[in-house]
CSV table of C-alpha atoms and ligand atoms in Angstrom, one decimal:
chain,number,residue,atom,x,y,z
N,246,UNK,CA,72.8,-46.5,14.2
N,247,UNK,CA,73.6,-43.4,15.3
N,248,UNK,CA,74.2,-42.0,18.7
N,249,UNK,CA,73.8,-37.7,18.4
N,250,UNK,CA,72.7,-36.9,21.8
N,251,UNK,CA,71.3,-33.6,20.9
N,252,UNK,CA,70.3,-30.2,23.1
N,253,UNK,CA,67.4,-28.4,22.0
N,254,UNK,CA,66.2,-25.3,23.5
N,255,UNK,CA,61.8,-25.2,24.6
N,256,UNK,CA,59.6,-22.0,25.9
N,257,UNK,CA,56.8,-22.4,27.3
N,258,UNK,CA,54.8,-19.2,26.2
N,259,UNK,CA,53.3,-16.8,28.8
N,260,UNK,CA,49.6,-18.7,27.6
N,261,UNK,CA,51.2,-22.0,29.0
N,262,UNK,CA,52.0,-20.2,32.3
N,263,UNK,CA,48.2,-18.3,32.7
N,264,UNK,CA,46.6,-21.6,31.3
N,265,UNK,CA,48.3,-24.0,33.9
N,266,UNK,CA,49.7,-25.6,31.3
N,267,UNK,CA,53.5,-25.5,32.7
N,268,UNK,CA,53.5,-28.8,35.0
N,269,UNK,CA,51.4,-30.8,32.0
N,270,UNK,CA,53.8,-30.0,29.6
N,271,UNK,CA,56.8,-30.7,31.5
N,272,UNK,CA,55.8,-34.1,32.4
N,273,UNK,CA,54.9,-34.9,28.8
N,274,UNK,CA,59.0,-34.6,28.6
N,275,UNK,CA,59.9,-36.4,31.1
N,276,UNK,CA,57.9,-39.4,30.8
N,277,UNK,CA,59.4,-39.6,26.9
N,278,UNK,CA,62.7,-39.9,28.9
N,279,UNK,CA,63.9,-36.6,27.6
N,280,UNK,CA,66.9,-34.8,30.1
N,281,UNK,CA,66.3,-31.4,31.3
N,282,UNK,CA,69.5,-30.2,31.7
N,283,UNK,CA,68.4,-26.8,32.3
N,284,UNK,CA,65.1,-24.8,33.1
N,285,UNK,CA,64.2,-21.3,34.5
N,286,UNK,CA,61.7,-18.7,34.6
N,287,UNK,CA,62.4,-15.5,32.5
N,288,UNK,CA,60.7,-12.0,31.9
N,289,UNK,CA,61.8,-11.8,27.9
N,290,UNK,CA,62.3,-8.5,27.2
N,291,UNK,CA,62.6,-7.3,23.8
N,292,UNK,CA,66.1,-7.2,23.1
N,293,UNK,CA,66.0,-11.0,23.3
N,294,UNK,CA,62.7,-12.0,21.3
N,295,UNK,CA,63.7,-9.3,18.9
N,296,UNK,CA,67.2,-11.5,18.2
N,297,UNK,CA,65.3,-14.6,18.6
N,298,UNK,CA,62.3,-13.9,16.1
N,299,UNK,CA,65.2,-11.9,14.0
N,300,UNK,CA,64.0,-14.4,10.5
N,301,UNK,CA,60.2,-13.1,11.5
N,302,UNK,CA,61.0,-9.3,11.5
N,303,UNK,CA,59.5,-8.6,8.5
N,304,UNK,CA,56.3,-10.2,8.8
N,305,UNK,CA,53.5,-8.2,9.8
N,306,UNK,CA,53.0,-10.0,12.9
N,307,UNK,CA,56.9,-9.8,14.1
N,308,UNK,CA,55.6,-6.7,17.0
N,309,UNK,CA,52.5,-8.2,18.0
N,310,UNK,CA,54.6,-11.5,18.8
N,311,UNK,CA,56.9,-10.0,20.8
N,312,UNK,CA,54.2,-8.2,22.9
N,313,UNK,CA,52.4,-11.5,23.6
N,314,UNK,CA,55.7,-13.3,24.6
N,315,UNK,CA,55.8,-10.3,26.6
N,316,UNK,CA,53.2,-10.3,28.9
N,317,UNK,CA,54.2,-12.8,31.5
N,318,UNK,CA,57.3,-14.5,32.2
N,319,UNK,CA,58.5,-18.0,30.3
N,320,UNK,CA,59.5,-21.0,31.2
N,321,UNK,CA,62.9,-21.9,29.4
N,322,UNK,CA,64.5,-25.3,29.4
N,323,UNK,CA,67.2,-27.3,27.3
N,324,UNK,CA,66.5,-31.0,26.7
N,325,UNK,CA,68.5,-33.4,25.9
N,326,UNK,CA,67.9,-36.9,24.6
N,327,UNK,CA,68.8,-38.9,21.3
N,328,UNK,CA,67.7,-37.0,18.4
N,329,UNK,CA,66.0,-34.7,20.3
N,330,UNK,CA,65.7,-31.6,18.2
N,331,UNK,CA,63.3,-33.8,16.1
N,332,UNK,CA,61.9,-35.4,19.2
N,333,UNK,CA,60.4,-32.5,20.8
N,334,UNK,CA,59.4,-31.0,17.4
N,335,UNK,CA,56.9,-33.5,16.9
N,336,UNK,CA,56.0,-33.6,20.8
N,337,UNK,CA,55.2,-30.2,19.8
N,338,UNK,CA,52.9,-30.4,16.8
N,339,UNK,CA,52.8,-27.8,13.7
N,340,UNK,CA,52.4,-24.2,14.5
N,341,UNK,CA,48.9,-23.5,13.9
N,342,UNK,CA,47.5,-25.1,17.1
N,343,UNK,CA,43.6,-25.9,15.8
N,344,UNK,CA,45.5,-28.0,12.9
N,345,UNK,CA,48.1,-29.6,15.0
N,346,UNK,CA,47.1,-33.6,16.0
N,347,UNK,CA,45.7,-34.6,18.8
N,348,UNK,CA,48.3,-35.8,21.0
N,349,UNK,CA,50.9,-32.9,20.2
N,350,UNK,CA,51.2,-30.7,22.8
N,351,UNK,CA,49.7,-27.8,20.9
N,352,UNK,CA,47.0,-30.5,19.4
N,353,UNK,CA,45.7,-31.0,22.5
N,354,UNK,CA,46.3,-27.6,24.3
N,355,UNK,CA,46.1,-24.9,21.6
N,356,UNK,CA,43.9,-23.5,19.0
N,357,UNK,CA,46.0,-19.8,18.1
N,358,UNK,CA,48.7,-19.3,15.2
N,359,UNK,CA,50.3,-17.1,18.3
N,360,UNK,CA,49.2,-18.6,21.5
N,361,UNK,CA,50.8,-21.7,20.6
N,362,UNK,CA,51.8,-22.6,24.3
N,363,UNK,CA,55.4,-23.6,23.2
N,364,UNK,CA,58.6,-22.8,21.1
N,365,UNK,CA,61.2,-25.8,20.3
N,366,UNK,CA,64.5,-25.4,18.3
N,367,UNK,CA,63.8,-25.9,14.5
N,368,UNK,CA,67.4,-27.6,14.0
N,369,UNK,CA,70.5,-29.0,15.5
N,370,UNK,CA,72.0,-25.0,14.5
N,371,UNK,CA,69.1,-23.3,15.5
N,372,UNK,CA,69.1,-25.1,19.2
N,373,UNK,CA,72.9,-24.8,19.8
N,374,UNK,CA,72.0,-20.6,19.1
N,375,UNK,CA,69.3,-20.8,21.1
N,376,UNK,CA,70.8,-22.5,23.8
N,377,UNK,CA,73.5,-20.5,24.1
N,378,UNK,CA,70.9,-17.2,24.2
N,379,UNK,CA,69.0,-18.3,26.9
N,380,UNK,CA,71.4,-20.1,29.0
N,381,UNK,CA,74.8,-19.5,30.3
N,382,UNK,CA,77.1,-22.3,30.5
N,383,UNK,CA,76.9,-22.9,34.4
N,384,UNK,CA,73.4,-23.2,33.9
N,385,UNK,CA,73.8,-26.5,32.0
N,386,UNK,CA,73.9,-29.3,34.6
N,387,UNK,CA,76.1,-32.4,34.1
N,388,UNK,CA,74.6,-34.9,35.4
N,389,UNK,CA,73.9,-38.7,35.3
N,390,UNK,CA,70.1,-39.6,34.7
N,391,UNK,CA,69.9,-42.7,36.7
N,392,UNK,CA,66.8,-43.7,34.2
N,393,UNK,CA,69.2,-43.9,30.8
N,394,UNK,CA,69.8,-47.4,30.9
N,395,UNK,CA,66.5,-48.3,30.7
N,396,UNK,CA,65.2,-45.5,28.3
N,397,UNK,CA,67.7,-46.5,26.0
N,398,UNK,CA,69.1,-49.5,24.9
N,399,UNK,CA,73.6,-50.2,25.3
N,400,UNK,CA,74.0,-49.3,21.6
N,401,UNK,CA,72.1,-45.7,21.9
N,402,UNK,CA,73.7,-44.5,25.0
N,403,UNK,CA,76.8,-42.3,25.0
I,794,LIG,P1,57.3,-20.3,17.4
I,794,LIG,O1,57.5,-21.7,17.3
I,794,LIG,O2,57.7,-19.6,18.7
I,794,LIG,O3,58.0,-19.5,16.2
I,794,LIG,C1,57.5,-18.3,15.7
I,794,LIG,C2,56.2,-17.9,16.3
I,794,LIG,O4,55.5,-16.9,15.6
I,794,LIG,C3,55.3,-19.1,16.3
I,794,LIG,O5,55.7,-20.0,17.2
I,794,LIG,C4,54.0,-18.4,16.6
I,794,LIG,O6,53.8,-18.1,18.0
I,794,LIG,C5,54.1,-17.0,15.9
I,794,LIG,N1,53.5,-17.0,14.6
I,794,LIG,C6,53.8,-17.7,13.5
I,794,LIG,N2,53.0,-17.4,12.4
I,794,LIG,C7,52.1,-16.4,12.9
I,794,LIG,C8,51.1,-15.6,12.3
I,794,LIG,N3,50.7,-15.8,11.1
I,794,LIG,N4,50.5,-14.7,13.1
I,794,LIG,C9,50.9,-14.5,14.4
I,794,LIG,N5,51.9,-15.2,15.0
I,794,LIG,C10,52.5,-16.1,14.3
């Protein structure tokens, strides 16, 4: 079995924010027994999204998407939880939100290819970059999560 607690990096999109969405979404997280070890509002401005949309910046959308992130501030957190790059991927659902399932986040709260309420980390590469963009290291708390021994079993824990 293996044990690779992982840290992967979520946004919750400015549509999450003006939808009411933030609190929802959240608690979908923490009653999977995921660990936020961070989380924090942010303005993106473009310097960011343009580095972290860098592999869209050819597609015709690349400005657009950058606008819409832009137009009210994010929510930014980094989770962390067995496996959980792949975890919160499929608590998120497929990009196109009128195709994701019901039960996804963006199944159940989403019907745009843009306004897609959420970003998670693609891959254990991708989310160690990510984290590392939208956090600094003292915002990464250490702490125990008195709920671990009962979320996972002896052999899955650190
Ligand atoms: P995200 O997971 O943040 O990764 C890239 C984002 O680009 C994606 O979610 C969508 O918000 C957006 N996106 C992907 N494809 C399209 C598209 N065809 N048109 C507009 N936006 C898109």
């Amino acid at each position: 079995m293996s044990n690779i607690f992982e840290r992967t990096l979520v946004i919750l999109k400015p549509d999450a924010l003006q939808r009411n969405l933030l609190g929802d979404i959240i608690a979908r997280f923490e009653k999977k027994g995921l660990k936020i070890v961070a989380m924090k509002m942010m303005a993106l401005d473009d310097v960011i999204l343009t580095e972290h949309y860098i592999h869209h910046k050819d597609k015709p959308f690349f400005t657009k998407l950058k606008d819409f992130m832009k137009q009210s501030p994010c929510v930014v957190l980094c989770l962390e939880g067995l496996e959980s790059v792949k975890v919160v991927r499929d608590l998120c659902g497929p990009t196109l939100g009128r195709v994701a399932p019901p039960g996804t986040i963006r199944g159940d709260f989403s019907m745009s290819i843009q306004a897609n309420i959420i970003h998670s980390s693609d891959s254990l590469e991708t989310a160690k970059q990510e984290v590392k963009r939208f956090f600094k290291s003292d915002e990464l708390y250490e702490y125990k999560k008195m709920d671990t021994d009962i979320v996972y079993i002896e052999e899955e824990r650190k």
